[in-house]
Each structure stands twice: as C-alpha cells, then as structure tokens.
Coordinates of C-alpha atoms in Angstrom, one line a residue:
X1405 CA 92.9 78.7 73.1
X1406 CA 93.2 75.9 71.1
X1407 CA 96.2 75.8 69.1
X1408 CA 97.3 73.0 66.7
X1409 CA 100.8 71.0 67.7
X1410 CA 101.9 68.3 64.9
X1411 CA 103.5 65.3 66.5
X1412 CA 103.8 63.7 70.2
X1413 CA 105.3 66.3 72.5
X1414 CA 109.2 67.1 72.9
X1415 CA 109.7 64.9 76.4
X1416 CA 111.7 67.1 79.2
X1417 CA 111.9 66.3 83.1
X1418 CA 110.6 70.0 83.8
X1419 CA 109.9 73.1 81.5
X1420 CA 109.8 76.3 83.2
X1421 CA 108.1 79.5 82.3
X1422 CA 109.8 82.7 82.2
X1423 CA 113.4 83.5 82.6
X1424 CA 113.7 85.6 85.0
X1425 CA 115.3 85.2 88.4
X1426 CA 113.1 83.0 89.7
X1427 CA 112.8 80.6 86.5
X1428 CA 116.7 80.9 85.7
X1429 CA 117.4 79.9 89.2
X1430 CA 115.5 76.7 89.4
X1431 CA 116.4 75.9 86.2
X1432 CA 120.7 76.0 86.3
X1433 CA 119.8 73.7 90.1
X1434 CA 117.8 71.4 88.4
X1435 CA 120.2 70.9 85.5
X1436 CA 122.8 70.6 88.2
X1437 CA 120.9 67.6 89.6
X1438 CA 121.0 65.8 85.9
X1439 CA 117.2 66.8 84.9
X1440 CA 116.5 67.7 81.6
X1441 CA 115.0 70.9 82.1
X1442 CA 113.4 73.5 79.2
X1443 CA 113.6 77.4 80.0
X1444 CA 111.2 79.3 77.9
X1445 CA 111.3 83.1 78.0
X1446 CA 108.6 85.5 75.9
X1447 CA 111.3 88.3 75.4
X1448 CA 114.4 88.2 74.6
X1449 CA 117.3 89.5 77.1
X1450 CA 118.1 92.3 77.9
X1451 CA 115.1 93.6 78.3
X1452 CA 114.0 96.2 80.9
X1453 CA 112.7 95.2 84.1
X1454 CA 112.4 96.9 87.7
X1455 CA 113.3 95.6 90.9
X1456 CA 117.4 96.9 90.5
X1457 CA 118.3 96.7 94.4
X1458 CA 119.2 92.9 95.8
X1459 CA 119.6 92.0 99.8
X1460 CA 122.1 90.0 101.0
X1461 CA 120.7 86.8 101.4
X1462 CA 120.7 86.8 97.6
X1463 CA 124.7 85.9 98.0
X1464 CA 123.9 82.3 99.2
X1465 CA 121.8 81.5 96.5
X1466 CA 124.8 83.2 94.3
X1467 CA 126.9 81.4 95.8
X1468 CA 125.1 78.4 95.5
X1469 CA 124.4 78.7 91.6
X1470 CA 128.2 79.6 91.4
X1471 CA 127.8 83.0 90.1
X1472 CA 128.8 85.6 93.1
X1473 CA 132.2 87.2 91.3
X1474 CA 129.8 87.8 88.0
X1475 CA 127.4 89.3 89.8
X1476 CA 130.2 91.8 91.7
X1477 CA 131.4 92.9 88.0
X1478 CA 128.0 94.0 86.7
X1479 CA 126.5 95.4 90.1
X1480 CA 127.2 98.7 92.7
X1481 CA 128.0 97.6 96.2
X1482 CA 125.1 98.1 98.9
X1483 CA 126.3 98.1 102.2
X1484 CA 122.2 98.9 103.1
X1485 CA 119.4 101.5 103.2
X1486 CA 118.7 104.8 104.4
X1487 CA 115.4 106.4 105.3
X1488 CA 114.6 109.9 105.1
X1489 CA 111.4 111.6 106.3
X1490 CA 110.2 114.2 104.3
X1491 CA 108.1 115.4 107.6
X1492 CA 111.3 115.9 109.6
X1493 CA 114.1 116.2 107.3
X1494 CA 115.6 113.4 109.4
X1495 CA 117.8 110.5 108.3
X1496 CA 118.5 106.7 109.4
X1497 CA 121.1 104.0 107.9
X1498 CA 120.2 100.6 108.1
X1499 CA 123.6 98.9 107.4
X1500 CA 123.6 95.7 107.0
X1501 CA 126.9 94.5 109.1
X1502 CA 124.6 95.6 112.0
X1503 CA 122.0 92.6 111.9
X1504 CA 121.8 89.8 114.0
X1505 CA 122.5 87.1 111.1
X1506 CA 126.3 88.8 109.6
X1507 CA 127.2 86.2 107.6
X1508 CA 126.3 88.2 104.8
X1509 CA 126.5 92.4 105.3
X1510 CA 126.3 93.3 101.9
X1511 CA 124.6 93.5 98.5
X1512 CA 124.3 94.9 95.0
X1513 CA 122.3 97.1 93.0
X1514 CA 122.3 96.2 89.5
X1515 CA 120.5 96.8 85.9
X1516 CA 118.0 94.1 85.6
X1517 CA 118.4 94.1 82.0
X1518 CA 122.3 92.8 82.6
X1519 CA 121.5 90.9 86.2
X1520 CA 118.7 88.8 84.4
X1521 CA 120.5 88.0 80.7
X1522 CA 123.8 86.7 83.0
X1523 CA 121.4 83.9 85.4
X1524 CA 119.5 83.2 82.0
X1525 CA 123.1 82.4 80.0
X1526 CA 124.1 80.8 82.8
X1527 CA 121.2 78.6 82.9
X1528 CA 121.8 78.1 79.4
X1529 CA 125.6 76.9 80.2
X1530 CA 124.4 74.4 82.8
X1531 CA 123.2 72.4 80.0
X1532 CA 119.2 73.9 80.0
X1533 CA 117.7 74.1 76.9
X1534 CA 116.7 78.0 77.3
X1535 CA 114.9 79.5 74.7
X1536 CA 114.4 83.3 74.1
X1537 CA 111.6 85.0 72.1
X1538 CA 108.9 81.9 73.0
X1539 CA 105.6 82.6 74.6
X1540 CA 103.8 80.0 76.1
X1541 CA 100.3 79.7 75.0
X1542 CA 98.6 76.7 76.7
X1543 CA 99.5 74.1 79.5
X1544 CA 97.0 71.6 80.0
X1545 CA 95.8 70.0 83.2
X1546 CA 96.8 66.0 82.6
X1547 CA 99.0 65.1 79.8
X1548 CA 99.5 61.4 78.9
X1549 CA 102.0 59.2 80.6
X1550 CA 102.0 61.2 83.8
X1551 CA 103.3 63.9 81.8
X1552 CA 102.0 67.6 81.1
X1553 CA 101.3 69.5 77.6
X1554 CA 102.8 72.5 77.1
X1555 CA 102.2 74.7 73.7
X1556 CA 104.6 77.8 73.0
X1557 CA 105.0 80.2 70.4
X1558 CA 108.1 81.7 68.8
X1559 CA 108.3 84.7 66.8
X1560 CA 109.0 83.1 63.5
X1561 CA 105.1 81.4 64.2
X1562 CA 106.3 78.2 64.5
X1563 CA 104.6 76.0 67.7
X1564 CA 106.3 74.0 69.8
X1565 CA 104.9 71.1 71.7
X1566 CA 106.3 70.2 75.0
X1567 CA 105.7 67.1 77.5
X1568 CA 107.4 67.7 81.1
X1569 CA 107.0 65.8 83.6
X1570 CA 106.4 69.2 86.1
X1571 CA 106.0 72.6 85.5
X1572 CA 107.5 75.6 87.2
X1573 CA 105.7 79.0 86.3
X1574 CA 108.3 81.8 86.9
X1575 CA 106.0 84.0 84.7
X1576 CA 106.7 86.9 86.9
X1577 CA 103.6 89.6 86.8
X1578 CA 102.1 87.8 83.7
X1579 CA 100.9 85.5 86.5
X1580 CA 100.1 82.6 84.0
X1581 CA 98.9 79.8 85.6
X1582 CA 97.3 81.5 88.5
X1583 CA 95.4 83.3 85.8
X1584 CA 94.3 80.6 83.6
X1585 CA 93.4 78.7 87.1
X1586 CA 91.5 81.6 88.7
X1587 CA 94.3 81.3 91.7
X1588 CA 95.2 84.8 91.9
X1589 CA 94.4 87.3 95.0
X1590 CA 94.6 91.4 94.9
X1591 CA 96.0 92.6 98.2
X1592 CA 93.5 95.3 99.2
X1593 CA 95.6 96.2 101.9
X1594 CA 98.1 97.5 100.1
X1595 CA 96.4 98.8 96.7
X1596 CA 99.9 101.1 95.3
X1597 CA 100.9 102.4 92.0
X1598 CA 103.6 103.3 91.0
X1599 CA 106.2 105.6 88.6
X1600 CA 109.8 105.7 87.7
X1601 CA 112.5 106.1 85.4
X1602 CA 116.5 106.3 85.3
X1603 CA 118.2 109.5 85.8
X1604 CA 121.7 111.0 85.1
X1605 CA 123.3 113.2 87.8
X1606 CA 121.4 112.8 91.0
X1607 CA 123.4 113.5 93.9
X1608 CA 124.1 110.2 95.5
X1609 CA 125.1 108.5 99.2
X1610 CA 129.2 108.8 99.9
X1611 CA 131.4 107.9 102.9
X1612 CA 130.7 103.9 104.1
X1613 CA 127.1 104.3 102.8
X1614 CA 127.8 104.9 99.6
X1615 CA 125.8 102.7 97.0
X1616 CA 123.1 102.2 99.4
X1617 CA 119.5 102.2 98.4
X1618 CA 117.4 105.4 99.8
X1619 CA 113.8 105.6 100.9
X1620 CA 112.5 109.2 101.1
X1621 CA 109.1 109.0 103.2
X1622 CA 106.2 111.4 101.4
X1623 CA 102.9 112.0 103.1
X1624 CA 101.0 109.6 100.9
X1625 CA 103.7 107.3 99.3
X1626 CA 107.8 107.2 99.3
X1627 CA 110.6 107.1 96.3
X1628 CA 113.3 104.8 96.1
X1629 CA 116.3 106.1 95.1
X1630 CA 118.6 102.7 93.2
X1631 CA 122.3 104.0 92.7
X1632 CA 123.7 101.8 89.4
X1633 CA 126.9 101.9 87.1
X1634 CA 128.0 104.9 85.1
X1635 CA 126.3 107.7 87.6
X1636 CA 122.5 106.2 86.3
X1637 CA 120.0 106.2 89.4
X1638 CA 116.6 105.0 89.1
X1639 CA 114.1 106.8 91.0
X1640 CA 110.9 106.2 91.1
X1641 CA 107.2 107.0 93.3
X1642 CA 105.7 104.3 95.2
X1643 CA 102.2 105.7 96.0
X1644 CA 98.5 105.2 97.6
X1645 CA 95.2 105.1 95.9
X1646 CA 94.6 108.8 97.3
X1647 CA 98.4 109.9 96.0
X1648 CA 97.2 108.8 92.3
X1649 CA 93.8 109.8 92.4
X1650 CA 92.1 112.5 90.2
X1651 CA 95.3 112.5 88.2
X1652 CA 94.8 113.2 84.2
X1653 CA 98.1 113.9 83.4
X1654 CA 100.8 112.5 81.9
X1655 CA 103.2 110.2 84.0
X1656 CA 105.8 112.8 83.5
X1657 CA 104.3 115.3 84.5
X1658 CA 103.2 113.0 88.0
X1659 CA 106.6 111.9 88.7
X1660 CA 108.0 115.3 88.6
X1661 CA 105.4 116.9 90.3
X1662 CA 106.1 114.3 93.4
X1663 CA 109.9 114.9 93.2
X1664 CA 109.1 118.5 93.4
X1665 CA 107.2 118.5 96.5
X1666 CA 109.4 116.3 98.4
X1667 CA 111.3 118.8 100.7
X1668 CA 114.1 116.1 101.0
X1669 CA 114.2 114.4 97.4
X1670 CA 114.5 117.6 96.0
X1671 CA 117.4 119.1 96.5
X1672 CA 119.0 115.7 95.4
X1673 CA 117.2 116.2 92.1
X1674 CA 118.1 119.8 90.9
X1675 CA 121.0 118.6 88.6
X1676 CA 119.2 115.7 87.3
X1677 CA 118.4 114.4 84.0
X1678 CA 115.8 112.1 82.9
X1679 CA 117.7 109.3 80.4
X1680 CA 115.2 106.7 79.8
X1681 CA 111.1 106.7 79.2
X1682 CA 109.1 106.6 82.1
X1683 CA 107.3 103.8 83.5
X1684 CA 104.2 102.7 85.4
X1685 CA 102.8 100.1 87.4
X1686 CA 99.5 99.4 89.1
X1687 CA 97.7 97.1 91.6
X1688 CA 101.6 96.2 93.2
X1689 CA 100.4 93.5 95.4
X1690 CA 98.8 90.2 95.4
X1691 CA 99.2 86.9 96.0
X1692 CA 97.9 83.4 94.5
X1693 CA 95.1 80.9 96.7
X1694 CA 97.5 78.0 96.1
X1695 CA 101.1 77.8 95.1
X1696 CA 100.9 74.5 93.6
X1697 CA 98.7 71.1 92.1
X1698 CA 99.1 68.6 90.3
X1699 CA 103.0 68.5 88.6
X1700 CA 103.4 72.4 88.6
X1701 CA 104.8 74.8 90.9
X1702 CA 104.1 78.7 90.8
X1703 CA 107.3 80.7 92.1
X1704 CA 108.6 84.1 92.3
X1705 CA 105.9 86.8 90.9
X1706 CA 104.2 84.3 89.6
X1707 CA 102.6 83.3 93.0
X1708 CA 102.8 86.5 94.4
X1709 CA 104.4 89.9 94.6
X1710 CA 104.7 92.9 97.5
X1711 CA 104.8 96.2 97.6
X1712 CA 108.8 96.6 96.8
X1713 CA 109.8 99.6 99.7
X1714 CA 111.8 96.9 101.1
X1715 CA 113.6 95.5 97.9
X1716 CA 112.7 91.6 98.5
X1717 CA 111.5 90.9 95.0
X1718 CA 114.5 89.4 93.5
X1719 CA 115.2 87.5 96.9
X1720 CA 111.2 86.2 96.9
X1721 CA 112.0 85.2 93.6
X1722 CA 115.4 83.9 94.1
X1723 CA 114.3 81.6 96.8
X1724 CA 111.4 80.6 95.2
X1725 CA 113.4 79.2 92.4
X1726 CA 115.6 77.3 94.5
X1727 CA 112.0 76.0 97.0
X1728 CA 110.5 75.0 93.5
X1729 CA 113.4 73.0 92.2
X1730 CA 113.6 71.1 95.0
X1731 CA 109.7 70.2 95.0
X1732 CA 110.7 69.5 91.0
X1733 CA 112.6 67.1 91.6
X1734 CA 111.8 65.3 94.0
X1735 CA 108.1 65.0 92.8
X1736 CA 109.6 63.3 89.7
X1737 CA 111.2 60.7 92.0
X1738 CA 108.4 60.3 94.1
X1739 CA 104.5 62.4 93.8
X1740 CA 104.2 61.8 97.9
X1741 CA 107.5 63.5 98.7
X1742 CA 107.1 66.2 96.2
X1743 CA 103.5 67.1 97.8
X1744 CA 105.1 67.4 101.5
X1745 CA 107.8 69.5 99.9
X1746 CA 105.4 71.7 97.9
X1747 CA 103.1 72.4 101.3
X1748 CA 106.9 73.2 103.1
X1749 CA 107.6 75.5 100.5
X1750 CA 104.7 77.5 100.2
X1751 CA 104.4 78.0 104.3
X1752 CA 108.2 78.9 103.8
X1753 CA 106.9 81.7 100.9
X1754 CA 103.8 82.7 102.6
X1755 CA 106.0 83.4 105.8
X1756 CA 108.5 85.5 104.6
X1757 CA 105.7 87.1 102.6
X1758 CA 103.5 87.9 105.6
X1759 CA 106.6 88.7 108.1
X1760 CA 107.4 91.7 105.4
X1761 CA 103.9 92.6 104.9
X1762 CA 103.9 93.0 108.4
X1763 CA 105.8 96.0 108.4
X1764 CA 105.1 96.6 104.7
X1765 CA 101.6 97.4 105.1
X1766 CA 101.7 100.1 108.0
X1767 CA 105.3 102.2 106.3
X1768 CA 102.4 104.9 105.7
X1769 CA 101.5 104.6 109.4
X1770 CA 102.6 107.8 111.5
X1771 CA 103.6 105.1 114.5
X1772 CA 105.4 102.9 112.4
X1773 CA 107.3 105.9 111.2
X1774 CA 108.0 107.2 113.8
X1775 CA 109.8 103.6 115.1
X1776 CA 111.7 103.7 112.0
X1777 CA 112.7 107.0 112.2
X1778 CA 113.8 106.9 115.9
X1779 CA 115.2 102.8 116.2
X1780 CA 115.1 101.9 119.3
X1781 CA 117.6 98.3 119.7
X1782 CA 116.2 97.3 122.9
X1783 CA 115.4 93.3 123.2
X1784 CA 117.7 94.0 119.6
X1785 CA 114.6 95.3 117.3
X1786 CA 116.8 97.4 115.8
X1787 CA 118.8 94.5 115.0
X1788 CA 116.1 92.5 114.0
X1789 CA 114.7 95.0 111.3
X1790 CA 117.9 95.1 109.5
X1791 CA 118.2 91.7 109.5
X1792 CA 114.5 91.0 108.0
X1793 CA 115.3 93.9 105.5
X1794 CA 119.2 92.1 104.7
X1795 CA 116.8 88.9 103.1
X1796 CA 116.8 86.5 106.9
X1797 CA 113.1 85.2 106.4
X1798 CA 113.9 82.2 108.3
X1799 CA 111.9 81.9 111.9
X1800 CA 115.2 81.2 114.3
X1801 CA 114.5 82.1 117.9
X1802 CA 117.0 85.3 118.2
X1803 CA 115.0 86.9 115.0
X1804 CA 111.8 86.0 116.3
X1805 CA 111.9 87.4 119.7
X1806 CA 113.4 90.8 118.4
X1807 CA 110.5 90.9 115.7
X1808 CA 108.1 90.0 118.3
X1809 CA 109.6 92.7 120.5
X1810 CA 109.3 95.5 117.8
X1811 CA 105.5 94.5 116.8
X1812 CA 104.4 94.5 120.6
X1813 CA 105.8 98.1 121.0
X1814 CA 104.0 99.0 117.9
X1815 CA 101.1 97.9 119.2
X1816 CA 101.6 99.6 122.2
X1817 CA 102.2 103.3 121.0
X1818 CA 99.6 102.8 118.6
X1819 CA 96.8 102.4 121.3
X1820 CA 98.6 105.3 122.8
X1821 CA 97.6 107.1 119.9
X1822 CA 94.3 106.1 119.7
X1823 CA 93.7 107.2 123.3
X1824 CA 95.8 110.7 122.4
X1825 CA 98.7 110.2 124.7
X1826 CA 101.8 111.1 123.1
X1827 CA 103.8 108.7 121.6
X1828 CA 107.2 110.8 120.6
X1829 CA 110.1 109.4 121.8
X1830 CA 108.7 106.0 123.0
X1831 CA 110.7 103.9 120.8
X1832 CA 113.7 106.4 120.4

C-alpha cells in the first residue's frame, strides 16, 4: 500500500500498535522509564472485546503499573475455577489459595470494554501520546537514521507519519506485522471455534466460590461461564472442527442448541436472558515463526494466541507487554543487548505458551478428563495445576517437578488405555 505522508516523520523513541492490554502495558512502563512513546489504537474505547476472566499473576503486573485498587472497582472477585463434566454431572474447584506459589490467590473478572479503556487512559496519564480512532496502514522495514516509518490513518482521513526508533505490535488478532511479514502459524492441533454472548439471570457460583469462572466439559467442546457486574454473565461455546461442522444455521440458533444439550449448563440457563448480539470466532489458535527483527517486537495476540479454556489471554498479553518494553528499551540503548533480551523474551513466551498447550491440547481427551475430574495431589500435581492455571509460567523447581509428575501419570493411564486396561480411579 503505498500511501502519501507530507513532511519528515513525527520522531518518538517507540510507537506501539494497538491499545489493548498488551500495547497499554508496555506503553505506561516505557513512559515510566522517560521514553517518548506513541500508542495508536484503530477503535476507539470502550469497545467490545472477549477474554473477561484474568489470573492472578495479572496482580503483579497491576501492581507494578500502579493500577490494582482501579482494577478491584470495575472487576468481580475470582477466587478460581470450577469444572463440571457434562458426562458425570460431577464438579471440581480449583481455588486459587491452594497453589504452590500463594502470593497471589485471587483474581478478577471484568468487562473488557471498561478493563481495556482504564490501562489505555492510564497509559495516556503516564505521559504516552495515545491516540484513539488511528489505524496503522504501513511500517516499513528500514527507516532513515536508525529509525522506522510508520503511516496511520485517522478517521477524519488525515495521515500521520511516524519515525520510532522500535516498534511494538500489540495488534491483538489483526496480527499485523506477522501478516505483512508472512510470520504467522495456524495451530492445527488445536483447530476451535467458537460462540458467545452476555446473559442476564444465569444462576451463578455462591458460598467461598462465588465469582469464579466455570468450565462445563461437552463431548466435543466446553462453555465458559464469566460472572461480571450487575448479574451479566458471558457464556459462550468453545468447540472442535466436528462440533461446528455441517452447521447452516444461524449462531443463535448454534449457541442455544449447545446450551440445550448440556445436561449440566442447562439447568443454570432456564431463567436466562440473552442481552447483547452474539459473537463468533474461528481458527482460535496460532502462533508467529519469530517474535521479533530488526527494531520491532510482536507481543500479546499479536505473536500468538491459545485456545482460551484456561483464561491466560490477558496474562499472555500482559506479560508480553511488560517482556517487550524491556527489549524496547534497552535496544534503543544498545542493538546487542536488546537482541539477547528479545531471544529471552520470546523462549519466556513460547514456554508459558507450550506449558498450557500442554494440557490445553488434550482438555477433549477422556484421560486428561478424567485427571481433572478426579485430582489427585500426589508429588503436589494438584497443586501444580492450579498454580499453572493462577498465571505461574515461570520454570522454578517445585512447579516443575509437580508438572512433570502430572504429565508422566498422563502418559501412563493413557497407554493403559490404549492397551484397554482400566484407567478409572488411577489418578483419583
């Protein structure tokens, strides 16, 4: 696309596209570190987006950008996640005060339409120059002076020419960069759609569980079940390529049709009111080749994105933003450094990526059900679970051995299953 720009390039230390978690966060941390940093965002908040239910590791980074006590007025405390199996009506809490790391044992679920307009305006107060209603339209590979080009759009038509020094792509699902560069991956082991909208008057968790997020386990797919302000839930259908297939009709029609034949979603439904359009989303998962080149940084969604049955997309994305500022930074001090921080960063990404995919990629699995279902806390796997779903992606020894622990018994009554020996009660 080649688009006309009058004049030399408005000069900024790093412009960052999209201003969503991920872009809002590295932004206010880079402005906190005296760089003059550029937010661009295409919309204009609030706008709509999915992904409502945060983990607790989010609270360090809230803590960090100085923003915990707003995020505790606009959110619903989530003390953690239940599981229900539609195949045996059971149910199992997760809570989060029961993981091995309990410095943080709690979370919120909030409207991403208010959660994503207060890290954007606090960007903005940080001293940012955040700009709504601006779609980028080109970034070239070299700029001049060790600088990049960047071209936006704002609605009024007018074109405005940027020269950072680095570029951070928090584009979310619009996957910019990786687009333009060819970078970007589908996960064919994990091909999901999905469907969902916000409801009025579903019956909801009470007693010390109350405000947790629920996963209701269907044959070929499961519905997550976001408690928010003013009695709204979102609930929406998380499916396979065989759940979705040789479907013609409408998405309303889908999405009731699955609540229907959930034995245990149900009954949770039958005094429920749909209070907003409905919503879909295909191909959930992939992932970009690279994360990074020369002077730009892809982060959050923008580098790659997971099937969401464990709520880590605001955390990917939150951590990302705080990974790419620092390889911002220091890259404008010094290319060298930024480079080793950039490879750090995206083994950091592409191992919390792969240790949820881990468990991600087989929650359709009878086995893997069935060790979810029944938790077994021997060598602390219980433990360990609920502490890789409460946001702890780091690789410490304690987290390790109980992961390693719970993936070696999976193995295990797997090839039971294979040679039909019975596996029920193994991990229970």
């Amino acid at each position: 696309m080649n688009v006309p720009a009058a004049g030399p390039g408005e000069p900024c230390d790093v412009l960052v596209i999209g201003g969503g978690p991920a872009g809002s966060t590295a932004a206010s941390l880079l402005a906190g570190q005296g760089r003059d940093v550029v937010l661009l965002e295409k919309d204009t908040h609030p706008r709509f987006h999915i992904g409502e239910s945060l983990l607790p590791r989010n609270l360090a980074i809230f803590d960090r950008l100085g923003v915990r006590d707003a995020v505790d007025r606009i959110g619903v405390l989530k003390p953690g996640a239940e599981m229900i199996s539609d195949v045996t009506g059971k149910r199992v809490d997760f809570n989060f005060a029961t993981g091995i790391d309990r410095c943080f044992t709690y979370s919120y679920q909030v409207r991403r339409s208010e959660f994503d307009a207060l890290l954007f305006s606090h960007a903005a107060r940080q001293g940012v120059r955040a700009m709504q209603a601006t779609r980028v339209l080109e970034v070239d590979r070299v700029g001049t002076d060790r600088t990049r080009s960047v071209l936006a759009r704002q609605t009024d038509g007018t074109v405005r020419h940027f020269a950072p020094g680095f570029v951070l792509d928090a584009s979310g699902r619009d996957t910019f960069l990786a687009n333009r560069l060819r970078l970007k991956q589908a996960d064919k082991s994990n091909n999901t759609a999905a469907v969902y909208a916000h409801f009025q008057g579903v019956d909801r968790r009470d007693g010390e569980m109350a405000g947790c997020v629920s996963i209701h386990l269907a044959l070929d797919g499961w519905f997550w079940l976001i408690p928010l302000h003013d009695g709204i839930t979102s609930v929406g259908f998380v499916g396979t390529q065989a759940a979705f297939r040789n479907r013609s009709g409408r998405p309303e029609a889908l999405l009731q049709e699955r609540i229907v034949s959930s034995r245990t979603l149900r009954p949770r439904m039958t005094r429920a009111s749909r209070v907003s359009d409905i919503m879909t989303a295909g191909n959930y998962s992939y992932r970009a080749r690279t994360s990074w080149g020369d002077r730009y940084m892809l982060i959050g969604d923008a580098f790659g994105f997971v099937d969401p049955v464990f709520s880590s997309g605001v955390m990917l994305a939150m951590m990302g933003g705080t990974l790419g500022a620092e390889v911002a930074h220091a890259w404008l001090n010094d290319a060298a450094e930024g480079q080793r921080l950039a490879r750090r960063a995206e083994r950091q990404m592409r191992g919390a990526m792969d240790r949820l995919g881990w468990l991600i990629y087989r929650i359709n699995d009878p086995v893997m059900r069935h060790m979810l279902m029944t938790p077994n806390n021997r060598f602390r796997m219980r433990d360990g679970v609920v502490s890789l779903l409460a946001g702890n992606f780091d690789n410490r020894a304690a987290l390790r051995l109980s992961l390693l622990s719970f993936r070696s018994v999976y193995r295990l009554m797997s090839l039971a299953a294979r040679l039909g020996l019975p596996v029920a009660g193994a991990a229970g």
